[in-house]
Amino acid sequence: MFKLPKTPMTEAEVQPTWEYLISRERLLKRNVLVSRIIQPLGAVLFVFNMLLVSMNFGLFYFGEKMSKYFEKLPLLPSLVESMPRDGWAKVILFSILIGFIVPLLICGMVAGGFYLRDWLRYRDVQVPLNGTQAQKAQALTNLAENVYELRRKILHWTIYPESGILTGLMAVVIVFMFIDYASGGAIALQLALVALLLLTVLFGLFWFYALLAFLFSRLNALYYLSPSDWKLYELYHRTDAYWESVDPEEFAKRQAAAKK
């Protein structure tokens, strides 16, 4: 990031800015922890549940053509057996419920526990800003810098491993189908065309899962919604400019450093 032009704040803004930064510091400490828990947790739940609903959808759409290959997989058939497959509406609604809503509710309960903990911890806690004008300005700047650094620690989740895992697991069933087809005595050209078709299907599946995983990740990130790092970066430079304007010693120190 480049440096913003320094626009000093007024003395009247010091106390409200201090209170705002204290609240943002508490929020961001919680959000850093929440992001590092619920995104991995959500990813595991999403992958497992999406695998189940994908298998259920495959059985609904292809029926017996897929069933005999699906039965070769361990554990999954028994988990999918009781899922609804008696109409498009039920299959789609059930897929949304299991693939998105249930994992989001579980992650929301975890995040809610941290929100409740912080509310009980900080509801009556006040952090005063004491000292001379220069000392207050320094404390404000240090806090603003710390809040900005906390914002940068918020987890940025990548969705490609999830997409790869789901595609790879679905590929197992597709490979079974291809082996069965090849054992039927198909000629080489037919096998090549079928293999190309299967690769195209897997490519499409990967990006379809990537889209779903991205949507789930963005929804899950709402549980630790935070101020933008750009806004906090700008606020840090405003407080820093204020400190320099009210502290002659700090101003002189910076001037000497600039000359060197």
mmCIF file with all atom_site columns, N, CA and C in Angstrom, residues 150-206:
data_model
loop_
_atom_site.group_PDB
_atom_site.id
_atom_site.type_symbol
_atom_site.label_atom_id
_atom_site.label_alt_id
_atom_site.label_comp_id
_atom_site.label_asym_id
_atom_site.label_entity_id
_atom_site.label_seq_id
_atom_site.pdbx_PDB_ins_code
_atom_site.Cartn_x
_atom_site.Cartn_y
_atom_site.Cartn_z
_atom_site.occupancy
_atom_site.B_iso_or_equiv
_atom_site.pdbx_formal_charge
_atom_site.auth_seq_id
_atom_site.auth_comp_id
_atom_site.auth_asym_id
_atom_site.auth_atom_id
_atom_site.pdbx_PDB_model_num
ATOM 1   N N  . LEU A 1 150 ? -4.417  -6.156  13.125  1.00 0.00 ? 150 LEU A N  1
ATOM 2   C CA . LEU A 1 150 ? -5.374  -7.226  13.436  1.00 0.00 ? 150 LEU A CA 1
ATOM 3   C C  . LEU A 1 150 ? -6.261  -7.514  12.227  1.00 0.00 ? 150 LEU A C  1
ATOM 4   N N  . ARG A 1 151 ? -6.690  -6.448  11.558  1.00 0.00 ? 151 ARG A N  1
ATOM 5   C CA . ARG A 1 151 ? -7.556  -6.637  10.379  1.00 0.00 ? 151 ARG A CA 1
ATOM 6   C C  . ARG A 1 151 ? -6.849  -7.455  9.307   1.00 0.00 ? 151 ARG A C  1
ATOM 7   N N  . ARG A 1 152 ? -5.566  -7.298  9.173   1.00 0.00 ? 152 ARG A N  1
ATOM 8   C CA . ARG A 1 152 ? -4.812  -8.030  8.153   1.00 0.00 ? 152 ARG A CA 1
ATOM 9   C C  . ARG A 1 152 ? -4.660  -9.516  8.496   1.00 0.00 ? 152 ARG A C  1
ATOM 10  N N  . LYS A 1 153 ? -4.926  -9.876  9.759   1.00 0.00 ? 153 LYS A N  1
ATOM 11  C CA . LYS A 1 153 ? -4.806  -11.277 10.175  1.00 0.00 ? 153 LYS A CA 1
ATOM 12  C C  . LYS A 1 153 ? -6.087  -12.084 9.950   1.00 0.00 ? 153 LYS A C  1
ATOM 13  N N  . ILE A 1 154 ? -7.156  -11.405 9.501   1.00 0.00 ? 154 ILE A N  1
ATOM 14  C CA . ILE A 1 154 ? -8.389  -12.130 9.211   1.00 0.00 ? 154 ILE A CA 1
ATOM 15  C C  . ILE A 1 154 ? -8.112  -13.161 8.123   1.00 0.00 ? 154 ILE A C  1
ATOM 16  N N  . LEU A 1 155 ? -8.575  -14.373 8.334   1.00 0.00 ? 155 LEU A N  1
ATOM 17  C CA . LEU A 1 155 ? -8.274  -15.472 7.419   1.00 0.00 ? 155 LEU A CA 1
ATOM 18  C C  . LEU A 1 155 ? -8.944  -15.261 6.060   1.00 0.00 ? 155 LEU A C  1
ATOM 19  N N  . HIS A 1 156 ? -8.149  -15.406 4.994   1.00 0.00 ? 156 HIS A N  1
ATOM 20  C CA . HIS A 1 156 ? -8.682  -15.403 3.632   1.00 0.00 ? 156 HIS A CA 1
ATOM 21  C C  . HIS A 1 156 ? -8.699  -16.849 3.147   1.00 0.00 ? 156 HIS A C  1
ATOM 22  N N  . TRP A 1 157 ? -9.898  -17.391 2.985   1.00 0.00 ? 157 TRP A N  1
ATOM 23  C CA . TRP A 1 157 ? -10.033 -18.818 2.705   1.00 0.00 ? 157 TRP A CA 1
ATOM 24  C C  . TRP A 1 157 ? -9.998  -19.087 1.207   1.00 0.00 ? 157 TRP A C  1
ATOM 25  N N  . THR A 1 158 ? -9.310  -20.154 0.823   1.00 0.00 ? 158 THR A N  1
ATOM 26  C CA . THR A 1 158 ? -9.285  -20.572 -0.575  1.00 0.00 ? 158 THR A CA 1
ATOM 27  C C  . THR A 1 158 ? -10.205 -21.763 -0.780  1.00 0.00 ? 158 THR A C  1
ATOM 28  N N  . ILE A 1 159 ? -10.914 -21.779 -1.890  1.00 0.00 ? 159 ILE A N  1
ATOM 29  C CA . ILE A 1 159 ? -11.946 -22.798 -2.106  1.00 0.00 ? 159 ILE A CA 1
ATOM 30  C C  . ILE A 1 159 ? -11.478 -23.923 -3.035  1.00 0.00 ? 159 ILE A C  1
ATOM 31  N N  . TYR A 1 160 ? -10.290 -23.821 -3.589  1.00 0.00 ? 160 TYR A N  1
ATOM 32  C CA . TYR A 1 160 ? -9.865  -24.811 -4.581  1.00 0.00 ? 160 TYR A CA 1
ATOM 33  C C  . TYR A 1 160 ? -9.599  -26.203 -4.005  1.00 0.00 ? 160 TYR A C  1
ATOM 34  N N  . PRO A 1 161 ? -9.026  -26.340 -2.799  1.00 0.00 ? 161 PRO A N  1
ATOM 35  C CA . PRO A 1 161 ? -8.896  -27.701 -2.252  1.00 0.00 ? 161 PRO A CA 1
ATOM 36  C C  . PRO A 1 161 ? -10.238 -28.399 -2.084  1.00 0.00 ? 161 PRO A C  1
ATOM 37  N N  . GLU A 1 162 ? -11.249 -27.672 -1.634  1.00 0.00 ? 162 GLU A N  1
ATOM 38  C CA . GLU A 1 162 ? -12.575 -28.263 -1.477  1.00 0.00 ? 162 GLU A CA 1
ATOM 39  C C  . GLU A 1 162 ? -13.117 -28.731 -2.827  1.00 0.00 ? 162 GLU A C  1
ATOM 40  N N  . SER A 1 163 ? -12.962 -27.876 -3.842  1.00 0.00 ? 163 SER A N  1
ATOM 41  C CA . SER A 1 163 ? -13.449 -28.219 -5.178  1.00 0.00 ? 163 SER A CA 1
ATOM 42  C C  . SER A 1 163 ? -12.717 -29.440 -5.715  1.00 0.00 ? 163 SER A C  1
ATOM 43  N N  . GLY A 1 164 ? -11.403 -29.501 -5.482  1.00 0.00 ? 164 GLY A N  1
ATOM 44  C CA . GLY A 1 164 ? -10.616 -30.637 -5.950  1.00 0.00 ? 164 GLY A CA 1
ATOM 45  C C  . GLY A 1 164 ? -11.005 -31.937 -5.267  1.00 0.00 ? 164 GLY A C  1
ATOM 46  N N  . ILE A 1 165 ? -11.254 -31.872 -3.963  1.00 0.00 ? 165 ILE A N  1
ATOM 47  C CA . ILE A 1 165 ? -11.642 -33.073 -3.217  1.00 0.00 ? 165 ILE A CA 1
ATOM 48  C C  . ILE A 1 165 ? -12.987 -33.603 -3.718  1.00 0.00 ? 165 ILE A C  1
ATOM 49  N N  . LEU A 1 166 ? -13.957 -32.708 -3.858  1.00 0.00 ? 166 LEU A N  1
ATOM 50  C CA . LEU A 1 166 ? -15.273 -33.130 -4.327  1.00 0.00 ? 166 LEU A CA 1
ATOM 51  C C  . LEU A 1 166 ? -15.204 -33.708 -5.739  1.00 0.00 ? 166 LEU A C  1
ATOM 52  N N  . THR A 1 167 ? -14.458 -33.046 -6.610  1.00 0.00 ? 167 THR A N  1
ATOM 53  C CA . THR A 1 167 ? -14.319 -33.535 -7.982  1.00 0.00 ? 167 THR A CA 1
ATOM 54  C C  . THR A 1 167 ? -13.622 -34.890 -8.008  1.00 0.00 ? 167 THR A C  1
ATOM 55  N N  . GLY A 1 168 ? -12.578 -35.034 -7.187  1.00 0.00 ? 168 GLY A N  1
ATOM 56  C CA . GLY A 1 168 ? -11.848 -36.294 -7.145  1.00 0.00 ? 168 GLY A CA 1
ATOM 57  C C  . GLY A 1 168 ? -12.714 -37.441 -6.653  1.00 0.00 ? 168 GLY A C  1
ATOM 58  N N  . LEU A 1 169 ? -13.539 -37.181 -5.634  1.00 0.00 ? 169 LEU A N  1
ATOM 59  C CA . LEU A 1 169 ? -14.414 -38.240 -5.114  1.00 0.00 ? 169 LEU A CA 1
ATOM 60  C C  . LEU A 1 169 ? -15.490 -38.621 -6.125  1.00 0.00 ? 169 LEU A C  1
ATOM 61  N N  . MET A 1 170 ? -16.030 -37.627 -6.806  1.00 0.00 ? 170 MET A N  1
ATOM 62  C CA . MET A 1 170 ? -17.013 -37.924 -7.846  1.00 0.00 ? 170 MET A CA 1
ATOM 63  C C  . MET A 1 170 ? -16.372 -38.655 -9.021  1.00 0.00 ? 170 MET A C  1
ATOM 64  N N  . ALA A 1 171 ? -15.084 -38.376 -9.239  1.00 0.00 ? 171 ALA A N  1
ATOM 65  C CA . ALA A 1 171 ? -14.372 -39.030 -10.343 1.00 0.00 ? 171 ALA A CA 1
ATOM 66  C C  . ALA A 1 171 ? -14.262 -40.535 -10.128 1.00 0.00 ? 171 ALA A C  1
ATOM 67  N N  . VAL A 1 172 ? -14.267 -40.968 -8.861  1.00 0.00 ? 172 VAL A N  1
ATOM 68  C CA . VAL A 1 172 ? -14.171 -42.405 -8.574  1.00 0.00 ? 172 VAL A CA 1
ATOM 69  C C  . VAL A 1 172 ? -15.337 -43.150 -9.220  1.00 0.00 ? 172 VAL A C  1
ATOM 70  N N  . VAL A 1 173 ? -16.550 -42.611 -9.046  1.00 0.00 ? 173 VAL A N  1
ATOM 71  C CA . VAL A 1 173 ? -17.734 -43.243 -9.640  1.00 0.00 ? 173 VAL A CA 1
ATOM 72  C C  . VAL A 1 173 ? -17.640 -43.205 -11.163 1.00 0.00 ? 173 VAL A C  1
ATOM 73  N N  . ILE A 1 174 ? -17.181 -42.076 -11.696 1.00 0.00 ? 174 ILE A N  1
ATOM 74  C CA . ILE A 1 174 ? -17.061 -41.937 -13.151 1.00 0.00 ? 174 ILE A CA 1
ATOM 75  C C  . ILE A 1 174 ? -16.039 -42.923 -13.708 1.00 0.00 ? 174 ILE A C  1
ATOM 76  N N  . VAL A 1 175 ? -14.959 -43.144 -12.990 1.00 0.00 ? 175 VAL A N  1
ATOM 77  C CA . VAL A 1 175 ? -13.948 -44.116 -13.424 1.00 0.00 ? 175 VAL A CA 1
ATOM 78  C C  . VAL A 1 175 ? -14.530 -45.527 -13.440 1.00 0.00 ? 175 VAL A C  1
ATOM 79  N N  . PHE A 1 176 ? -15.330 -45.865 -12.430 1.00 0.00 ? 176 PHE A N  1
ATOM 80  C CA . PHE A 1 176 ? -15.994 -47.172 -12.423 1.00 0.00 ? 176 PHE A CA 1
ATOM 81  C C  . PHE A 1 176 ? -16.856 -47.344 -13.676 1.00 0.00 ? 176 PHE A C  1
ATOM 82  N N  . MET A 1 177 ? -17.581 -46.293 -14.024 1.00 0.00 ? 177 MET A N  1
ATOM 83  C CA . MET A 1 177 ? -18.435 -46.342 -15.211 1.00 0.00 ? 177 MET A CA 1
ATOM 84  C C  . MET A 1 177 ? -17.604 -46.527 -16.472 1.00 0.00 ? 177 MET A C  1
ATOM 85  N N  . PHE A 1 178 ? -16.468 -45.829 -16.542 1.00 0.00 ? 178 PHE A N  1
ATOM 86  C CA . PHE A 1 178 ? -15.606 -45.928 -17.721 1.00 0.00 ? 178 PHE A CA 1
ATOM 87  C C  . PHE A 1 178 ? -15.007 -47.330 -17.844 1.00 0.00 ? 178 PHE A C  1
ATOM 88  N N  . ILE A 1 179 ? -14.564 -47.891 -16.728 1.00 0.00 ? 179 ILE A N  1
ATOM 89  C CA . ILE A 1 179 ? -13.985 -49.242 -16.750 1.00 0.00 ? 179 ILE A CA 1
ATOM 90  C C  . ILE A 1 179 ? -15.026 -50.257 -17.212 1.00 0.00 ? 179 ILE A C  1
ATOM 91  N N  . ASP A 1 180 ? -16.241 -50.112 -16.724 1.00 0.00 ? 180 ASP A N  1
ATOM 92  C CA . ASP A 1 180 ? -17.305 -51.021 -17.116 1.00 0.00 ? 180 ASP A CA 1
ATOM 93  C C  . ASP A 1 180 ? -17.599 -50.906 -18.610 1.00 0.00 ? 180 ASP A C  1
ATOM 94  N N  . TYR A 1 181 ? -17.598 -49.668 -19.090 1.00 0.00 ? 181 TYR A N  1
ATOM 95  C CA . TYR A 1 181 ? -17.845 -49.436 -20.518 1.00 0.00 ? 181 TYR A CA 1
ATOM 96  C C  . TYR A 1 181 ? -16.719 -50.021 -21.360 1.00 0.00 ? 181 TYR A C  1
ATOM 97  N N  . ALA A 1 182 ? -15.476 -49.840 -20.918 1.00 0.00 ? 182 ALA A N  1
ATOM 98  C CA . ALA A 1 182 ? -14.327 -50.335 -21.675 1.00 0.00 ? 182 ALA A CA 1
ATOM 99  C C  . ALA A 1 182 ? -14.303 -51.848 -21.719 1.00 0.00 ? 182 ALA A C  1
ATOM 100 N N  . SER A 1 183 ? -14.760 -52.484 -20.640 1.00 0.00 ? 183 SER A N  1
ATOM 101 C CA . SER A 1 183 ? -14.756 -53.954 -20.601 1.00 0.00 ? 183 SER A CA 1
ATOM 102 C C  . SER A 1 183 ? -15.804 -54.567 -21.516 1.00 0.00 ? 183 SER A C  1
ATOM 103 N N  . GLY A 1 184 ? -16.688 -53.745 -22.047 1.00 0.00 ? 184 GLY A N  1
ATOM 104 C CA . GLY A 1 184 ? -17.725 -54.247 -22.936 1.00 0.00 ? 184 GLY A CA 1
ATOM 105 C C  . GLY A 1 184 ? -17.259 -54.444 -24.358 1.00 0.00 ? 184 GLY A C  1
ATOM 106 N N  . GLY A 1 185 ? -15.986 -54.197 -24.645 1.00 0.00 ? 185 GLY A N  1
ATOM 107 C CA . GLY A 1 185 ? -15.441 -54.446 -25.975 1.00 0.00 ? 185 GLY A CA 1
ATOM 108 C C  . GLY A 1 185 ? -15.512 -53.253 -26.907 1.00 0.00 ? 185 GLY A C  1
ATOM 109 N N  . ALA A 1 186 ? -15.535 -52.026 -26.361 1.00 0.00 ? 186 ALA A N  1
ATOM 110 C CA . ALA A 1 186 ? -15.570 -50.838 -27.208 1.00 0.00 ? 186 ALA A CA 1
ATOM 111 C C  . ALA A 1 186 ? -14.242 -50.671 -27.936 1.00 0.00 ? 186 ALA A C  1
ATOM 112 N N  . ILE A 1 187 ? -14.308 -50.109 -29.144 1.00 0.00 ? 187 ILE A N  1
ATOM 113 C CA . ILE A 1 187 ? -13.093 -49.894 -29.918 1.00 0.00 ? 187 ILE A CA 1
ATOM 114 C C  . ILE A 1 187 ? -12.336 -48.690 -29.374 1.00 0.00 ? 187 ILE A C  1
ATOM 115 N N  . ALA A 1 188 ? -11.078 -48.558 -29.803 1.00 0.00 ? 188 ALA A N  1
ATOM 116 C CA . ALA A 1 188 ? -10.196 -47.523 -29.252 1.00 0.00 ? 188 ALA A CA 1
ATOM 117 C C  . ALA A 1 188 ? -10.735 -46.119 -29.467 1.00 0.00 ? 188 ALA A C  1
ATOM 118 N N  . LEU A 1 189 ? -11.296 -45.855 -30.635 1.00 0.00 ? 189 LEU A N  1
ATOM 119 C CA . LEU A 1 189 ? -11.814 -44.516 -30.921 1.00 0.00 ? 189 LEU A CA 1
ATOM 120 C C  . LEU A 1 189 ? -12.970 -44.175 -29.994 1.00 0.00 ? 189 LEU A C  1
ATOM 121 N N  . GLN A 1 190 ? -13.844 -45.146 -29.773 1.00 0.00 ? 190 GLN A N  1
ATOM 122 C CA . GLN A 1 190 ? -14.957 -44.919 -28.853 1.00 0.00 ? 190 GLN A CA 1
ATOM 123 C C  . GLN A 1 190 ? -14.453 -44.640 -27.441 1.00 0.00 ? 190 GLN A C  1
ATOM 124 N N  . LEU A 1 191 ? -13.459 -45.398 -27.005 1.00 0.00 ? 191 LEU A N  1
ATOM 125 C CA . LEU A 1 191 ? -12.899 -45.195 -25.673 1.00 0.00 ? 191 LEU A CA 1
ATOM 126 C C  . LEU A 1 191 ? -12.290 -43.808 -25.548 1.00 0.00 ? 191 LEU A C  1
ATOM 127 N N  . ALA A 1 192 ? -11.596 -43.370 -26.592 1.00 0.00 ? 192 ALA A N  1
ATOM 128 C CA . ALA A 1 192 ? -10.975 -42.049 -26.564 1.00 0.00 ? 192 ALA A CA 1
ATOM 129 C C  . ALA A 1 192 ? -12.028 -40.955 -26.467 1.00 0.00 ? 192 ALA A C  1
ATOM 130 N N  . LEU A 1 193 ? -13.101 -41.109 -27.212 1.00 0.00 ? 193 LEU A N  1
ATOM 131 C CA . LEU A 1 193 ? -14.172 -40.112 -27.181 1.00 0.00 ? 193 LEU A CA 1
ATOM 132 C C  . LEU A 1 193 ? -14.867 -40.083 -25.822 1.00 0.00 ? 193 LEU A C  1
ATOM 133 N N  . VAL A 1 194 ? -15.104 -41.268 -25.261 1.00 0.00 ? 194 VAL A N  1
ATOM 134 C CA . VAL A 1 194 ? -15.734 -41.333 -23.933 1.00 0.00 ? 194 VAL A CA 1
ATOM 135 C C  . VAL A 1 194 ? -14.821 -40.738 -22.873 1.00 0.00 ? 194 VAL A C  1
ATOM 136 N N  . ALA A 1 195 ? -13.515 -41.049 -22.962 1.00 0.00 ? 195 ALA A N  1
ATOM 137 C CA . ALA A 1 195 ? -12.562 -40.495 -22.000 1.00 0.00 ? 195 ALA A CA 1
ATOM 138 C C  . ALA A 1 195 ? -12.528 -38.968 -22.092 1.00 0.00 ? 195 ALA A C  1
ATOM 139 N N  . LEU A 1 196 ? -12.569 -38.442 -23.316 1.00 0.00 ? 196 LEU A N  1
ATOM 140 C CA . LEU A 1 196 ? -12.590 -36.986 -23.495 1.00 0.00 ? 196 LEU A CA 1
ATOM 141 C C  . LEU A 1 196 ? -13.854 -36.389 -22.899 1.00 0.00 ? 196 LEU A C  1
ATOM 142 N N  . LEU A 1 197 ? -14.980 -37.066 -23.103 1.00 0.00 ? 197 LEU A N  1
ATOM 143 C CA . LEU A 1 197 ? -16.244 -36.593 -22.530 1.00 0.00 ? 197 LEU A CA 1
ATOM 144 C C  . LEU A 1 197 ? -16.189 -36.586 -21.007 1.00 0.00 ? 197 LEU A C  1
ATOM 145 N N  . LEU A 1 198 ? -15.620 -37.635 -20.415 1.00 0.00 ? 198 LEU A N  1
ATOM 146 C CA . LEU A 1 198 ? -15.522 -37.716 -18.961 1.00 0.00 ? 198 LEU A CA 1
ATOM 147 C C  . LEU A 1 198 ? -14.622 -36.627 -18.398 1.00 0.00 ? 198 LEU A C  1
ATOM 148 N N  . LEU A 1 199 ? -13.519 -36.352 -19.091 1.00 0.00 ? 199 LEU A N  1
ATOM 149 C CA . LEU A 1 199 ? -12.627 -35.262 -18.658 1.00 0.00 ? 199 LEU A CA 1
ATOM 150 C C  . LEU A 1 199 ? -13.346 -33.921 -18.710 1.00 0.00 ? 199 LEU A C  1
ATOM 151 N N  . THR A 1 200 ? -14.151 -33.731 -19.747 1.00 0.00 ? 200 THR A N  1
ATOM 152 C CA . THR A 1 200 ? -14.927 -32.487 -19.855 1.00 0.00 ? 200 THR A CA 1
ATOM 153 C C  . THR A 1 200 ? -15.930 -32.367 -18.712 1.00 0.00 ? 200 THR A C  1
ATOM 154 N N  . VAL A 1 201 ? -16.569 -33.493 -18.385 1.00 0.00 ? 201 VAL A N  1
ATOM 155 C CA . VAL A 1 201 ? -17.527 -33.506 -17.271 1.00 0.00 ? 201 VAL A CA 1
ATOM 156 C C  . VAL A 1 201 ? -16.829 -33.164 -15.956 1.00 0.00 ? 201 VAL A C  1
ATOM 157 N N  . LEU A 1 202 ? -15.646 -33.751 -15.730 1.00 0.00 ? 202 LEU A N  1
ATOM 158 C CA . LEU A 1 202 ? -14.899 -33.479 -14.499 1.00 0.00 ? 202 LEU A CA 1
ATOM 159 C C  . LEU A 1 202 ? -14.452 -32.025 -14.433 1.00 0.00 ? 202 LEU A C  1
ATOM 160 N N  . PHE A 1 203 ? -14.043 -31.481 -15.571 1.00 0.00 ? 203 PHE A N  1
ATOM 161 C CA . PHE A 1 203 ? -13.650 -30.066 -15.611 1.00 0.00 ? 203 PHE A CA 1
ATOM 162 C C  . PHE A 1 203 ? -14.831 -29.173 -15.232 1.00 0.00 ? 203 PHE A C  1
ATOM 163 N N  . GLY A 1 204 ? -15.992 -29.486 -15.801 1.00 0.00 ? 204 GLY A N  1
ATOM 164 C CA . GLY A 1 204 ? -17.187 -28.712 -15.459 1.00 0.00 ? 204 GLY A CA 1
ATOM 165 C C  . GLY A 1 204 ? -17.581 -28.868 -14.003 1.00 0.00 ? 204 GLY A C  1
ATOM 166 N N  . LEU A 1 205 ? -17.463 -30.106 -13.483 1.00 0.00 ? 205 LEU A N  1
ATOM 167 C CA . LEU A 1 205 ? -17.776 -30.346 -12.074 1.00 0.00 ? 205 LEU A CA 1
ATOM 168 C C  . LEU A 1 205 ? -16.874 -29.533 -11.148 1.00 0.00 ? 205 LEU A C  1
ATOM 169 N N  . PHE A 1 206 ? -15.587 -29.490 -11.490 1.00 0.00 ? 206 PHE A N  1
ATOM 170 C CA . PHE A 1 206 ? -14.646 -28.753 -10.644 1.00 0.00 ? 206 PHE A CA 1
ATOM 171 C C  . PHE A 1 206 ? -15.078 -27.296 -10.498 1.00 0.00 ? 206 PHE A C  1
#
